[in-house]
Each structure stands twice: as C-alpha cells, then as structure tokens.
C-alpha cells in the first residue's frame, strides 16, 4: 500500500510548505485571534449594554455570522471588500484587496462573533455581587468592567478562548477556496503539480494534527491549573 | 442455611483500603442491620453482595451462588437480589408503572401485561396506586423510595439489600419508608440493611453488624448489641446516635 | 457603491440550459439539506457508539474511543474531505478504489461519510458528557435489577442522556448544516457552490450570495424551530438534574 509512497516529494517541498504556507497560516491565525478577541469583547459589551440599539445591533450581527457557513462568508467578503475599499477611499473604481488582507478581515469579523459569545458567557459567569461590591466602592461602570469583571471573565474563559483559537487555526485552511497559498493551499499546489495527492494530503493532515493535538494538550493542562486556583 | 455469606472480603482503591477482611452472614429469613460512622465502608460492603463493587480478596456466596466467581452470570444473580439505594435511583424518563415493568420484561422476559399487573399490585401494596402514570420527579422523596422498594420486589427477590434507604429523606418522610420495610421484615423477607435508624434495628433486626474504618468491629445479636456493645468504638457510636 | 444590481439574473437560464439560476439555488439547498441530514444521522450513530465506548468501564474501549475523537477533532474538516475523496481510493485495493471513483454522486457519499465521522467525534463528546451527568447510582440501579451492561445503556442511561443533550445536539446539527459547504471543495454542488456558480455565470455576485444567505437563515430557523419541538417532547416531567434531586 505504501510501496509507491514518495517521501522525497515531501522533503523537497518542505521550505515552500512551511516558509510560505505555514507562515501565512500562523500569521493569519494569530492576527485574526487578536482582532477577533478585541472586536468580540466590544460586541459582548454591546450585547450586555443597557442601550437597546447597541444590544440589538450586536445580537443581530453575532446571530447572522453564526448562522452562515464560513465558506460563504469568505466569498462574501472577498467580493464585497473591493467595493467597500472604493467607498472608503473614494476611488473611481473598486479597490484591489490582496488575499492576505481579505482573509484577515474576513476571519477577524467572522470569529469575533464566536469570541463574543464566549466572552459574554464569561462576563455573566462572574457573580453579580462583584458588580455590586465594585459599585459600592464608588467605581464607575467602565471601571467595574475594566478592573473587576473582565479580568475575572478572561481568566475563567482562557481555556475556551484558546480552544476557539485552535478551531480558528483549523478554519484558516478554508482560504483554500480562494486559491490562497496557506499551508493546505501550498500542499495542494504541490500535490497537483507533482501528481502526489496521497503524500501531500497525508502529510498536511499529520502536520495539522500534530499542532492541534499538542496545543489542545496544553490547553487541557492549563484548564486543570485554572480549575484548581478557583 | 445462610442466604448471604461474606468471607474475608478486602477491597482497596489504590492505597486506600475500604474493606479489611470483612466477614458476616445473613441466614434465610433473617434481618441484619449494618451500621457505623460514615466512611466506614458499610455502603461499599453491601454493594459487593450483588457484585456492583468488585472486590480484591475473599469470597461472597448468595443463595448458593458464588458472586466472586468469574463464571457467575451476574445479571441472573442480581435479578434475584433486590436492592434499594440511598438516592432511590428511579429512572427519571420512565413513568412509575414503566419503572416497575422494565426489568420484569427485559430480564425475566415477562409479557408487558403481566409486568404491568404485577407492578400495579405492588404499587397498591406500598399505597401509591394513584401515582402509576406520574414520573419520578413528580413524587416526594418518601414516595420515590417506596416505589423503589416496589420495583425491587417486582422481581420476586429471595433477599433484599437496603443501602441507607432513609438517609436522603426529609425527616417527615422517614416513617412511611420504614413502615414498608418493617412490614416486609415481618413477612419473613431476608434483609440486609445499612442504616442509622436504630429504632428500626431494635424493632425488627435479628443481628447488628457494626463497622468502622473498613472493618467489621462487632457482629452480635440485637439484644446483646444494644444492651452492652463489646467494643469501645461501637459504644461511642451508639451514644452519639442515640443522644438525639 | 459602484455595483449594478440586476435581480432578474435570478430568473435567467443557468448554464445547464434547463433550470433558472433561482432553481439551481433551490437545488443546491436540497443537496445541502440531504447531505446534512444523512451526515447527522451517521454522526449520531458514530457518536453514540463512541460516546458509550468512552464512558464504559472497559479500558480498551475508552482508548479506542479517545483515539478516534482526537484524530477527527485535530485535523481540519477540509483536509479530512480531501483524505476521504482523493486519498482513500488510493489506499484501497485497485478494484475497490476504481469502484469508489466511478460511483455516481461520489461527492455526496464522500461528504456524508466525512461529515458523519467529523461530527460523530464531536457528538461522542456530547453523549459522553450527557452520560457523565447522570448519577453513578443510575447505572448501578439498572444492573442491580439484573439488566446486563448493554441493556443498562440501552434502556436506562442513553434515553436519559439523549434527553439532557438535545439542546447541544441542536447546535451540532446547525454546525453540520453549515459545514456541508466545505464539500464544495470536492465538487458537491450544494447551496454555496450553487451561489458561486451563479456568480461565475452572471457576474451578479451579491444577488447570488444574498439569496444563498437568506436560504441559509431560513434553514437555520426551520431547524431551530423543529428542535424546539423535539426539546419540549424530550422534557421529563419533574426532572431537575441528576445530582440535585434527593439531596446529598
């Protein structure tokens, strides 16, 4: 079964796979996670806000994003962004947006809705008494959030946020549908060029598995530590 | 003739020894009460009788069948040994009538009609006929425990095991459950009962087994045990329990 | 925005010359639904089996279950799709591999198998947590009545575990529905692929995606509504939770 297995094709492709492909995948993962958490926190605060306009807007946005397949959202933004760019910059024609920026914006906006729900439940998991205690000492709403509630919420939610990051890491492979050279895209290109689908796809699976499995292992360990501290 | 024979049984979880060389017997028609402080291993001991808790050493024989023998058909043996749990353990997704019928149909292969009829008769006996179509969550704790006793009796057991049947109940419900148990004892049912209810022990027990720290400390006739326990530990236990 | 809207493109004939683009989108929706339903049924079967294996008091079963779950959770869905579609036929004996490749609607079967296993691994965790939320006494009570271990799972533990996890299974089904779109990468013409085909045929990008978006939202609403009905049916009268009842 593995008689015709060509390790050589993998070895030759290694620099391309990792320096081009994996570099893109990891950069996208890290930046979209950071952007997603910042935007997600904002959305969560809006959802919990007393102002109906804010909470309705945030809820609609989050529910819309969570109802759609990521693949469709990727296409939406890919075609929409040149027009948005034109509108923002006032250019005469739709602005060309590169694959990297297109995917970064897409993943940030999409994953923010998932981060939002995690952070929202994190905020709600902090006992009400904490808010009252802070206000009793004269803190403003913003101070209460910033100094008391959010630090506890993030601590509680850290393992779930990290797990979502691993999901995001795996999700980035879907930029394949835009023919972008992320890790899977690079593997697929070599696979098709050299006619070595078996080797390249198995290798890609192995690499994704190794990274995700190791990361989940550390998240589980962290989870136990956080659990003991509480 | 002994119905239950527990011979030099030991069990440990890792380094922690829950049962240390425990031995006792329950004769046919006898009621034996097992008591002792919490964590003494009494609940574990009673669960070894029908093989729910495996043991590391020793031998247990129930009605001539060796529980600890690998070749023993445990489901078949258990179907003849009724058990009542501290937390009732009725099946929440089944109605009361179905709770009583399930094992009759699946284990004893009785027809549905037969199982329901038998269940209805036993429900009447514990005074709960009106609740046949309700679900366990809709009954009080005392009612649930009476259903659990009826469920065990529906299997026509040769012996009944009770694992702290009243300790999860609100005080006002204890009596209704104990009444059913006393009635059962008076009819000659062989019973092994883990309980703190010393009033029940005085009324119907033949013997009392006192356990502490995984050991059988005392195994005596009821009169002897209550009149003057031989061990200091049992004396202390009794004075604490009877103080209130 | 400098975009010329043309909704009438929906009613123009698609490239196959028989259906209008709107009809191709509906056909895509039908494939999405067929794939999601079949895959979810498979996921429930796989997930129940694995969930039971992971909770059963048998060491080798725990390990096999854990390996399966880890394997299918740590490889991206798209990569799994490629493995099933491109790599599996290569690994099989030639005859079987050729048969697979020539199967009509091979993309559909592959997508069902792939999504079934992927979501099966996740359902396994759901079922396991449902079983774990039952008190240990439930299993003991079943066995004390003489039920065998498989009977105890079948009649006592699983019926209750399923009822507890219906809400979680709802979101898992929604997620399966959304993930069918990944199968466009192996050529399944489901809803997203149909929208993409319309965009390529008419250049009316946003009309195509807008209709697809509305259809996805409608599908979501229908699923949520049906699962709510199921949730109500699954509710056990008087049941609070495995541990709260009867005090501790």
XYZ file of C-alpha atoms in Angstrom:
722
model
C 0.000 0.000 0.000
C 2.844 2.384 0.828
C 5.153 0.822 -1.761
C 4.862 3.817 -4.035
C 4.986 6.335 -1.193
C 7.371 9.114 -2.182
C 8.895 10.761 0.876
C 11.198 12.707 -1.333
C 8.428 14.865 -2.750
C 7.573 15.992 0.777
C 11.183 16.729 1.675
C 11.668 18.811 -1.456
C 8.515 20.783 -0.780
C 9.291 21.477 2.892
C 10.660 25.038 2.503
C 7.697 26.050 0.373
C 5.176 24.363 2.666
C 6.460 25.965 5.828
C 8.099 29.255 4.840
C 5.274 30.238 2.507
C 2.274 28.170 3.560
C 2.599 27.729 7.317
C 3.899 31.279 7.761
C 0.698 32.579 6.166
C -1.497 30.218 8.198
C 0.103 31.134 11.531
C 0.180 34.885 10.835
C -3.473 34.781 9.878
C -4.327 32.704 12.969
C -2.538 34.998 15.411
C -3.734 38.292 13.949
C -7.321 37.129 13.467
C -7.372 35.806 17.044
C -6.166 39.098 18.467
C -8.515 41.122 16.270
C -11.358 38.702 16.949
C -10.932 38.916 20.719
C -10.792 42.723 20.720
C -13.828 43.002 18.454
C -15.543 40.133 20.262
C -15.113 41.883 23.615
C -16.621 45.041 22.160
C -19.532 43.062 20.764
C -20.020 41.285 24.095
C -20.115 44.604 25.957
C -22.597 45.910 23.383
C -24.786 42.828 23.782
C -24.862 43.320 27.530
C -25.373 47.062 27.248
C -28.437 48.819 28.598
C -28.940 50.592 25.268
C -31.335 48.615 23.113
C -29.803 49.924 19.871
C -26.362 48.603 20.775
C -27.514 45.254 22.108
C -29.870 44.646 19.181
C -27.189 45.540 16.650
C -24.601 43.289 18.312
C -27.070 40.419 18.718
C -28.151 40.612 15.068
C -24.569 40.722 13.864
C -23.497 37.783 16.004
C -26.532 35.676 15.113
C -26.139 36.419 11.408
C -22.469 35.427 11.383
C -23.107 32.290 13.412
C -25.896 31.193 11.066
C -23.759 31.306 7.925
C -21.128 28.847 6.721
C -17.613 30.260 6.900
C -17.064 29.370 3.237
C -19.952 31.612 2.181
C -18.682 34.415 4.421
C -15.226 34.099 2.872
C -16.753 34.551 -0.580
C -18.932 37.448 0.582
C -16.029 39.457 1.913
C -13.745 38.556 -0.945
C -16.169 40.124 -3.441
C -17.502 42.837 -1.154
C -14.229 44.297 0.035
C -13.104 45.975 -3.198
C -16.374 47.940 -3.203
C -16.037 48.843 0.460
C -12.477 49.964 -0.241
C -13.712 52.126 -3.081
C -16.387 53.656 -0.880
C -13.968 54.338 1.968
C -11.170 55.801 -0.163
C -13.475 57.490 -2.655
C -11.606 55.894 -5.548
C -13.084 55.813 -9.033
C -13.035 52.022 -9.304
C -13.296 49.090 -6.872
C -10.020 48.801 -4.963
C -7.968 45.632 -5.310
C -7.588 43.973 -1.904
C -4.831 41.367 -1.575
C -5.607 37.812 -0.425
C -3.935 38.338 2.938
C -5.932 41.422 3.930
C -9.091 39.934 2.541
C -8.740 36.790 4.672
C -7.592 38.716 7.736
C -10.644 40.970 7.668
C -12.940 38.004 6.989
C -11.605 35.873 9.832
C -11.492 38.757 12.295
C -15.092 39.722 11.599
C -16.321 36.128 11.493
C -14.510 34.767 14.537
C -15.369 37.897 16.544
C -18.963 36.628 16.685
C -17.780 33.333 18.194
C -15.391 35.063 20.607
C -18.219 37.421 21.555
C -20.400 34.570 22.812
C -17.514 33.056 24.791
C -16.667 36.375 26.413
C -20.300 37.195 27.075
C -20.820 33.963 28.990
C -17.507 34.636 30.745
C -18.736 38.034 31.894
C -22.023 36.518 33.009
C -20.199 33.794 34.944
C -18.780 36.427 37.304
C -21.145 36.650 40.281
C -23.456 39.691 40.412
C -22.137 40.501 43.859
C -18.819 41.519 42.294
C -20.532 44.313 40.360
C -22.349 45.491 43.461
C -19.187 45.376 45.555
C -17.334 47.485 42.975
C -20.140 49.996 42.710
C -20.431 50.155 46.479
C -16.854 51.400 46.496
C -17.775 54.123 44.042
C -16.388 52.650 40.802
C -17.975 53.689 37.527
C -19.433 51.090 35.142
C -16.325 51.296 32.963
C -14.014 50.881 35.951
C -16.050 47.944 37.225
C -15.765 46.245 33.837
C -12.115 47.038 33.289
C -10.683 46.339 36.742
C -13.017 43.742 38.227
C -15.265 41.900 35.783
C -13.213 41.487 32.607
C -10.031 40.265 34.358
C -12.045 37.538 36.090
C -14.024 36.732 32.954
C -10.886 36.303 30.864
C -9.321 34.124 33.490
C -12.380 31.869 33.560
C -12.655 31.813 29.794
C -8.983 31.463 28.910
C -9.127 27.722 28.125
C -12.221 28.157 25.933
C -10.692 31.162 24.152
C -7.597 29.096 23.411
C -9.694 26.155 22.213
C -11.503 28.540 19.873
C -8.090 29.684 18.625
C -7.264 26.084 17.727
C -10.584 25.914 15.857
C -9.635 29.155 14.109
C -6.250 27.678 13.190
C -8.014 24.751 11.543
C -10.614 27.029 9.931
C -7.941 29.084 8.166
C -7.458 26.106 5.827
C -10.728 27.176 4.180
C -8.974 30.088 2.434
C -8.139 27.280 0.011
C -11.416 28.158 -1.756
C -9.814 31.488 -2.791
C -6.700 29.647 -4.084
C -4.583 31.314 -1.410
C -1.241 29.728 -0.513
C -1.775 28.912 3.139
C -0.344 25.632 4.464
C -3.061 23.490 2.877
C -3.021 25.611 -0.271
C 0.723 25.052 -0.621
C 0.322 21.313 -0.057
C -2.488 21.158 -2.612
C -0.448 23.042 -5.186
C 2.495 20.662 -4.835
C 0.083 17.710 -4.842
C -1.448 18.758 -8.130
C 1.804 19.876 -9.770
C 3.639 16.625 -8.977
C 0.581 14.350 -9.061
C 1.321 13.307 -5.454
C -2.054 13.718 -3.734
C -1.587 10.801 -1.369
C 1.714 12.008 0.079
C 0.890 15.689 0.305
C -2.577 15.403 1.831
C -1.489 12.793 4.375
C 1.464 14.964 5.320
C -0.748 18.057 5.635
C -3.148 16.103 7.866
C -0.243 14.925 10.018
C 1.112 18.451 10.494
C -2.289 19.921 11.355
C -2.895 17.047 13.749
C 0.460 17.432 15.474
C -0.034 21.159 16.023
C -3.687 20.999 17.092
C -3.178 17.965 19.327
C -0.176 19.480 21.093
C -1.992 22.774 21.546
C -5.133 21.083 22.934
C -2.944 19.085 25.293
C -1.520 22.276 26.790
C -4.953 23.875 26.944
C -6.214 20.887 28.944
C -3.303 21.225 31.348
C -3.983 24.917 31.711
C -7.651 24.169 32.315
C -6.758 21.924 35.241
C -4.488 24.596 36.725
C -7.100 27.312 36.377
C -9.677 24.968 37.854
C -7.558 24.349 40.959
C -6.873 28.029 41.522
C -10.576 28.870 41.528
C -28.912 -22.107 55.873
C -27.126 -18.886 55.050
C -28.561 -16.713 52.292
C -25.585 -14.362 52.168
C -22.089 -15.402 53.213
C -19.341 -12.789 53.162
C -15.976 -14.410 53.772
C -12.803 -12.402 54.465
C -13.549 -9.726 51.912
C -10.990 -6.997 51.244
C -11.114 -4.137 48.780
C -8.931 -1.129 48.125
C -8.834 1.877 45.828
C -5.119 2.290 45.178
C -3.503 2.730 48.576
C -6.763 3.269 50.408
C -8.283 0.134 51.891
C -12.088 0.434 52.043
C -12.759 -3.085 53.313
C -10.410 -5.038 55.538
C -11.002 -8.731 55.868
C -14.744 -8.421 56.440
C -16.856 -11.486 57.251
C -20.503 -11.903 58.177
C -23.559 -13.933 57.281
C -27.257 -13.430 56.765
C -29.408 -16.517 57.311
C -32.620 -17.158 55.405
C -35.442 -15.115 56.930
C -33.052 -13.052 58.984
C -32.850 -9.244 59.138
C -29.333 -7.928 59.630
C -28.668 -4.226 60.181
C -25.243 -2.850 59.247
C -24.289 0.400 60.942
C -21.248 2.513 61.566
C -19.877 6.023 61.098
C -19.796 7.495 57.604
C -16.838 6.313 55.586
C -16.723 3.051 57.495
C -17.216 1.027 54.293
C -20.735 -0.220 55.019
C -22.179 1.077 51.745
C -19.310 -0.471 49.831
C -19.792 -3.776 51.642
C -23.471 -4.060 50.773
C -22.729 -3.273 47.116
C -20.230 -6.139 46.977
C -23.050 -8.570 47.779
C -24.565 -8.302 44.295
C -21.258 -7.571 42.614
C -21.800 -3.855 41.978
C -18.481 -3.230 43.695
C -15.785 -5.716 42.701
C -13.532 -6.976 45.491
C -9.814 -7.768 45.626
C -9.871 -10.667 48.061
C -12.276 -13.035 49.715
C -15.462 -14.755 48.671
C -19.151 -13.900 48.635
C -21.864 -16.526 48.250
C -25.504 -15.575 47.758
C -28.155 -18.312 47.834
C -25.591 -20.925 46.873
C -24.071 -18.884 44.013
C -20.535 -17.558 44.319
C -20.718 -13.865 43.340
C -16.965 -13.554 43.047
C -16.687 -16.453 40.610
C -15.859 -15.175 37.115
C -18.198 -17.749 35.561
C -21.209 -16.495 37.523
C -23.961 -14.920 35.457
C -24.181 -11.682 37.442
C -27.331 -10.267 35.791
C -29.177 -13.500 36.583
C -27.998 -13.446 40.192
C -28.838 -9.759 40.607
C -32.350 -10.330 39.310
C -32.961 -12.436 42.433
C -31.370 -9.909 44.793
C -33.435 -6.770 45.301
C -31.594 -3.549 46.048
C -32.779 -0.176 47.314
C -30.460 2.830 47.027
C -29.881 5.895 49.145
C -30.871 8.220 46.280
C -33.755 5.996 45.054
C -32.350 5.820 41.514
C -35.695 5.532 39.821
C -35.339 6.018 36.073
C -36.418 9.635 35.528
C -37.503 9.225 31.894
C -39.934 6.375 32.643
C -43.318 6.618 34.350
C -43.744 4.893 37.716
C -45.545 1.954 36.075
C -42.758 1.626 33.484
C -40.102 1.838 36.181
C -41.632 -1.243 37.765
C -42.125 -3.078 34.480
C -38.795 -2.522 32.690
C -36.620 -5.179 34.325
C -39.501 -7.653 34.608
C -39.816 -7.546 30.822
C -36.158 -7.273 29.853
C -34.646 -9.614 32.447
C -37.412 -12.013 33.488
C -38.987 -11.919 29.994
C -42.460 -11.375 31.396
C -45.073 -10.034 29.000
C -45.891 -6.348 29.201
C -49.376 -7.052 30.543
C -48.043 -9.397 33.190
C -45.332 -6.942 34.238
C -47.764 -4.037 34.482
C -50.224 -6.118 36.512
C -47.524 -7.246 38.927
C -46.300 -3.647 39.204
C -49.801 -2.369 39.883
C -50.277 -4.919 42.678
C -47.030 -3.867 44.352
C -47.818 -0.174 43.961
C -51.097 -0.822 45.754
C -49.161 -2.561 48.484
C -46.944 0.484 49.110
C -50.020 2.716 48.842
C -49.129 4.525 45.639
C -51.629 3.209 43.073
C -52.766 6.741 42.266
C -49.309 7.682 41.017
C -48.733 4.951 38.414
C -48.700 7.313 35.456
C -46.598 10.044 37.037
C -42.862 10.441 36.606
C -40.350 10.027 39.440
C -39.573 13.758 39.527
C -43.198 14.471 40.375
C -43.133 12.395 43.580
C -41.792 13.250 47.014
C -38.637 11.535 48.236
C -40.549 9.184 50.515
C -42.893 8.206 47.699
C -39.961 7.644 45.350
C -38.277 5.365 47.838
C -41.467 3.334 48.302
C -41.662 2.981 44.505
C -38.032 1.846 44.514
C -38.874 -0.864 47.063
C -41.844 -1.967 44.959
C -39.597 -2.024 41.879
C -37.174 -4.369 43.627
C -39.996 -6.590 44.924
C -41.438 -6.909 41.420
C -38.508 -9.153 40.566
C -39.577 -11.679 43.268
C -36.243 -11.431 45.072
C -35.065 -14.053 47.559
C -33.218 -11.380 49.521
C -33.374 -7.578 49.765
C -30.443 -5.184 50.207
C -31.078 -1.658 51.541
C -28.297 0.919 51.236
C -29.143 3.783 53.613
C -32.734 3.880 52.335
C -33.817 6.788 54.534
C -30.738 8.989 54.830
C -31.579 11.162 51.789
C -35.113 11.760 53.013
C -36.604 14.713 54.816
C -37.341 13.640 58.426
C -41.126 13.598 57.999
C -40.846 11.021 55.221
C -38.647 8.518 57.008
C -41.510 6.746 58.748
C -43.509 5.934 55.626
C -40.475 4.123 54.191
C -39.568 2.367 57.433
C -43.170 1.149 57.782
C -42.928 -0.622 54.439
C -39.621 -2.181 55.480
C -40.964 -3.358 58.843
C -43.925 -4.963 57.109
C -41.549 -6.716 54.743
C -39.446 -7.995 57.634
C -42.495 -9.279 59.467
C -43.443 -11.278 56.373
C -40.168 -13.128 56.636
C -38.136 -11.450 53.886
C -34.388 -11.921 54.216
C -32.918 -8.435 54.528
C -29.537 -6.778 54.835
C -29.975 -3.122 55.768
C -27.358 -0.382 56.003
C -28.944 2.303 58.167
C -28.586 4.683 61.088
C -32.178 4.095 62.147
C -31.597 2.333 65.454
C -35.334 2.310 66.164
C -35.795 0.138 63.090
C -32.938 -2.114 64.224
C -34.440 -2.535 67.687
C -37.828 -3.336 66.236
C -37.063 -5.906 63.539
C -33.365 -6.785 63.365
C -32.098 -10.199 64.377
C -28.468 -9.144 64.343
C -26.446 -5.956 64.141
C -23.107 -5.617 62.356
C -21.049 -2.610 63.409
C -18.346 -1.388 61.040
C -15.604 1.176 61.429
C -12.684 2.086 59.182
C -13.379 -0.776 56.777
C -13.550 -3.463 59.453
C -16.377 -5.471 60.942
C -15.851 -4.481 64.573
C -18.880 -6.172 66.051
C -21.334 -8.779 64.802
C -23.842 -9.581 67.524
C -27.441 -10.413 68.330
C -29.616 -7.337 68.585
C -30.201 -7.651 72.337
C -26.537 -8.125 73.111
C -25.520 -5.215 70.880
C -27.924 -2.694 72.350
C -27.569 -3.924 75.937
C -23.812 -3.674 76.025
C -21.614 -3.360 72.943
C -18.320 -5.141 73.429
C -16.141 -2.585 71.661
C -15.389 0.971 72.729
C -15.948 2.220 69.153
C -19.457 0.807 68.995
C -20.252 2.269 72.410
C -19.152 5.731 71.266
C -21.101 5.395 68.024
C -24.261 4.361 69.845
C -24.053 7.163 72.369
C -23.693 9.728 69.558
C -26.545 8.278 67.526
C -28.900 7.815 70.459
C -28.082 11.187 72.007
C -30.661 12.929 69.829
C -21.131 51.732 -4.285
C -20.341 51.155 -7.899
C -22.269 47.949 -8.454
C -25.101 47.373 -10.904
C -27.836 45.346 -9.265
C -29.767 43.031 -11.530
C -32.121 40.768 -9.634
C -33.667 39.473 -12.868
C -30.467 37.445 -13.328
C -32.070 35.002 -10.889
C -34.699 34.128 -13.480
C -32.326 33.726 -16.407
C -31.432 30.268 -17.581
C -28.367 28.700 -15.972
C -25.505 27.179 -17.960
C -27.140 23.742 -17.999
C -29.902 25.248 -20.168
C -32.815 23.759 -18.213
C -33.069 25.429 -14.824
C -33.109 29.110 -13.934
C -30.434 30.285 -11.527
C -33.009 30.587 -8.786
C -33.932 26.959 -9.329
C -30.280 25.916 -9.191
C -30.020 27.673 -5.844
C -33.032 25.746 -4.560
C -31.479 22.549 -5.884
C -28.300 23.493 -4.015
C -30.363 23.962 -0.857
C -31.844 20.486 -1.378
C -28.348 18.975 -1.610
C -27.273 20.887 1.489
C -30.251 19.527 3.378
C -29.837 15.951 2.085
C -26.137 15.950 2.939
C -26.647 17.497 6.374
C -29.454 15.104 7.306
C -27.642 11.946 6.181
C -24.394 13.098 7.764
C -26.086 13.915 11.045
C -27.805 10.536 11.230
C -24.404 8.929 10.686
C -22.859 11.280 13.252
C -25.478 10.264 15.819
C -24.736 6.575 15.247
C -20.955 7.013 15.321
C -21.149 9.467 18.206
C -23.399 7.274 20.339
C -21.179 4.254 19.827
C -18.018 6.223 20.633
C -19.630 8.118 23.499
C -20.653 4.829 25.107
C -17.187 3.385 24.483
C -15.573 6.413 26.135
C -17.793 6.088 29.200
C -17.897 2.288 29.525
C -15.899 0.590 32.296
C -13.656 -1.171 29.773
C -10.142 0.197 29.325
C -9.542 -0.715 25.682
C -12.891 0.775 24.641
C -12.009 4.070 26.343
C -8.732 4.189 24.464
C -10.175 3.355 21.041
C -12.904 5.958 21.568
C -10.416 8.601 22.686
C -8.122 7.952 19.696
C -10.976 8.300 17.227
C -12.185 11.518 18.805
C -8.704 13.072 18.931
C -7.967 12.072 15.340
C -11.127 13.595 13.905
C -11.056 16.715 16.036
C -7.495 17.748 15.350
C -7.452 17.661 11.549
C -9.248 20.470 9.664
C -12.501 19.393 8.037
C -11.327 20.398 4.564
C -8.216 18.216 4.896
C -10.410 15.318 6.020
C -12.620 15.915 2.993
C -9.563 15.613 0.719
C -8.375 12.485 2.517
C -11.713 10.737 2.018
C -12.081 11.892 -1.573
C -8.570 11.782 -3.011
C -6.510 9.601 -0.684
C -8.852 6.814 0.429
C -9.346 5.364 -3.109
C -5.527 5.248 -3.464
C -5.128 3.296 -0.240
C -7.728 0.670 -1.164
C -7.070 -2.283 -3.458
C -7.268 -1.139 -7.089
C -10.655 -2.684 -7.826
C -12.319 -1.112 -4.807
C -10.622 2.214 -5.465
C -11.833 2.310 -9.071
C -15.347 1.386 -7.993
C -15.332 4.263 -5.500
C -14.110 6.777 -8.059
C -16.796 5.838 -10.566
C -19.644 5.833 -8.087
C -22.407 8.209 -9.222
C -22.767 11.098 -6.755
C -19.445 10.102 -5.212
C -19.067 13.642 -3.844
C -22.314 13.269 -1.941
C -21.373 9.936 -0.342
C -17.896 11.199 0.465
C -19.268 14.346 2.066
C -21.750 12.330 4.144
C -19.043 9.925 5.314
C -16.607 12.723 6.080
C -19.092 14.975 7.888
C -20.577 11.944 9.656
C -17.220 10.992 11.147
C -16.155 14.582 11.868
C -19.359 15.451 13.678
C -19.567 11.919 15.086
C -16.393 12.641 17.039
C -17.987 15.781 18.425
C -21.310 14.064 19.153
C -19.293 11.425 21.036
C -18.121 14.099 23.460
C -21.665 15.384 23.821
C -23.050 11.902 24.526
C -20.220 11.221 26.945
C -20.932 14.396 28.894
C -24.641 13.506 28.917
C -23.844 10.066 30.330
C -21.414 11.657 32.780
C -24.086 13.999 34.098
C -26.189 11.043 35.268
C -25.508 9.854 38.771
C -23.437 6.694 39.138
C -26.344 5.129 41.002
C -28.447 5.030 37.814
C -26.123 2.513 36.206
C -25.955 0.558 39.461
C -29.741 0.535 39.813
C -30.106 -0.846 36.297
C -27.580 -3.571 36.957
C -28.952 -4.334 40.402
C -32.236 -5.214 38.702
C -30.400 -7.779 36.605
C -30.055 -5.761 33.398
C -26.831 -6.509 31.540
C -24.432 -3.627 30.914
C -25.611 -3.184 27.281
C -29.246 -3.317 28.449
C -28.481 -0.736 31.140
C -27.108 1.616 28.483
C -29.965 0.907 26.095
C -32.909 1.288 28.493
C -31.639 3.395 31.386
C -28.593 5.549 30.645
C -28.821 6.532 26.968
C -32.531 7.503 26.912
C -31.861 9.975 29.711
C -28.521 11.174 28.338
C -30.083 11.963 24.946
C -32.847 13.960 26.597
C -30.297 16.001 28.510
C -28.174 16.834 25.467
C -30.908 17.697 22.943
C -30.047 21.447 23.062
C -26.360 20.715 22.440
C -27.269 18.356 19.617
C -29.322 21.157 18.048
C -26.284 23.363 17.705
C -24.293 20.382 16.458
C -26.877 19.818 13.726
C -26.747 23.500 12.768
C -22.994 23.211 12.598
C -23.292 20.103 10.370
C -25.597 22.038 8.041
C -23.109 24.893 7.746
C -20.179 22.545 7.277
C -21.759 20.878 4.242
C -20.483 23.921 2.350
C -16.924 22.639 2.792
C -17.853 19.813 0.406
C -17.874 22.304 -2.465
C -14.096 21.800 -2.485
C -14.617 18.221 -3.708
C -17.288 19.280 -6.193
C -20.577 18.834 -4.325
C -22.932 21.445 -5.742
C -24.648 22.416 -2.517
C -26.031 25.862 -1.743
C -22.790 27.840 -1.506
C -21.434 26.173 -4.654
C -24.677 26.982 -6.477
C -24.330 30.627 -5.497
C -20.743 30.561 -6.673
C -21.832 29.039 -9.993
C -24.413 31.777 -10.473
C -21.783 34.407 -9.704
C -19.480 32.918 -12.321
C -22.262 32.590 -14.892
C -23.862 36.018 -14.465
C -21.281 38.141 -12.595
C -24.147 39.146 -10.278
C -22.142 38.279 -7.162
C -24.249 39.903 -4.492
C -27.631 38.755 -5.760
C -26.382 35.175 -5.740
C -24.857 35.409 -2.252
C -27.800 37.372 -0.865
C -30.236 34.657 -1.908
C -27.950 31.953 -0.519
C -27.674 33.887 2.761
C -31.443 34.196 3.064
C -31.856 30.485 2.332
C -29.277 29.570 4.998
C -31.019 31.793 7.534
C -34.383 30.256 6.685
C -32.925 26.762 7.026
C -31.489 27.708 10.428
C -34.841 28.986 11.612
C -36.644 25.829 10.493
C -34.095 23.586 12.222
C -34.188 25.608 15.434
C -37.984 25.529 15.404
C -38.157 21.751 14.851
C -35.561 21.085 17.522
C -37.507 23.240 19.990
C -40.498 20.984 19.372
C -38.294 17.948 19.982
C -36.853 19.578 23.098
C -40.316 20.024 24.530
C -41.175 16.416 23.747
C -37.966 15.217 25.356
C -38.658 17.073 28.575
C -39.099 14.712 31.525
C -41.857 15.803 33.925
C -40.431 16.884 37.258
C -36.821 16.161 36.329
C -34.381 18.787 37.549
C -30.924 17.287 37.174
C -29.144 14.076 38.003
C -27.500 15.393 41.125
C -29.889 17.940 42.569
C -32.724 15.558 43.294
C -32.940 13.856 46.631
C -30.255 15.979 48.245
C -26.731 14.925 49.007
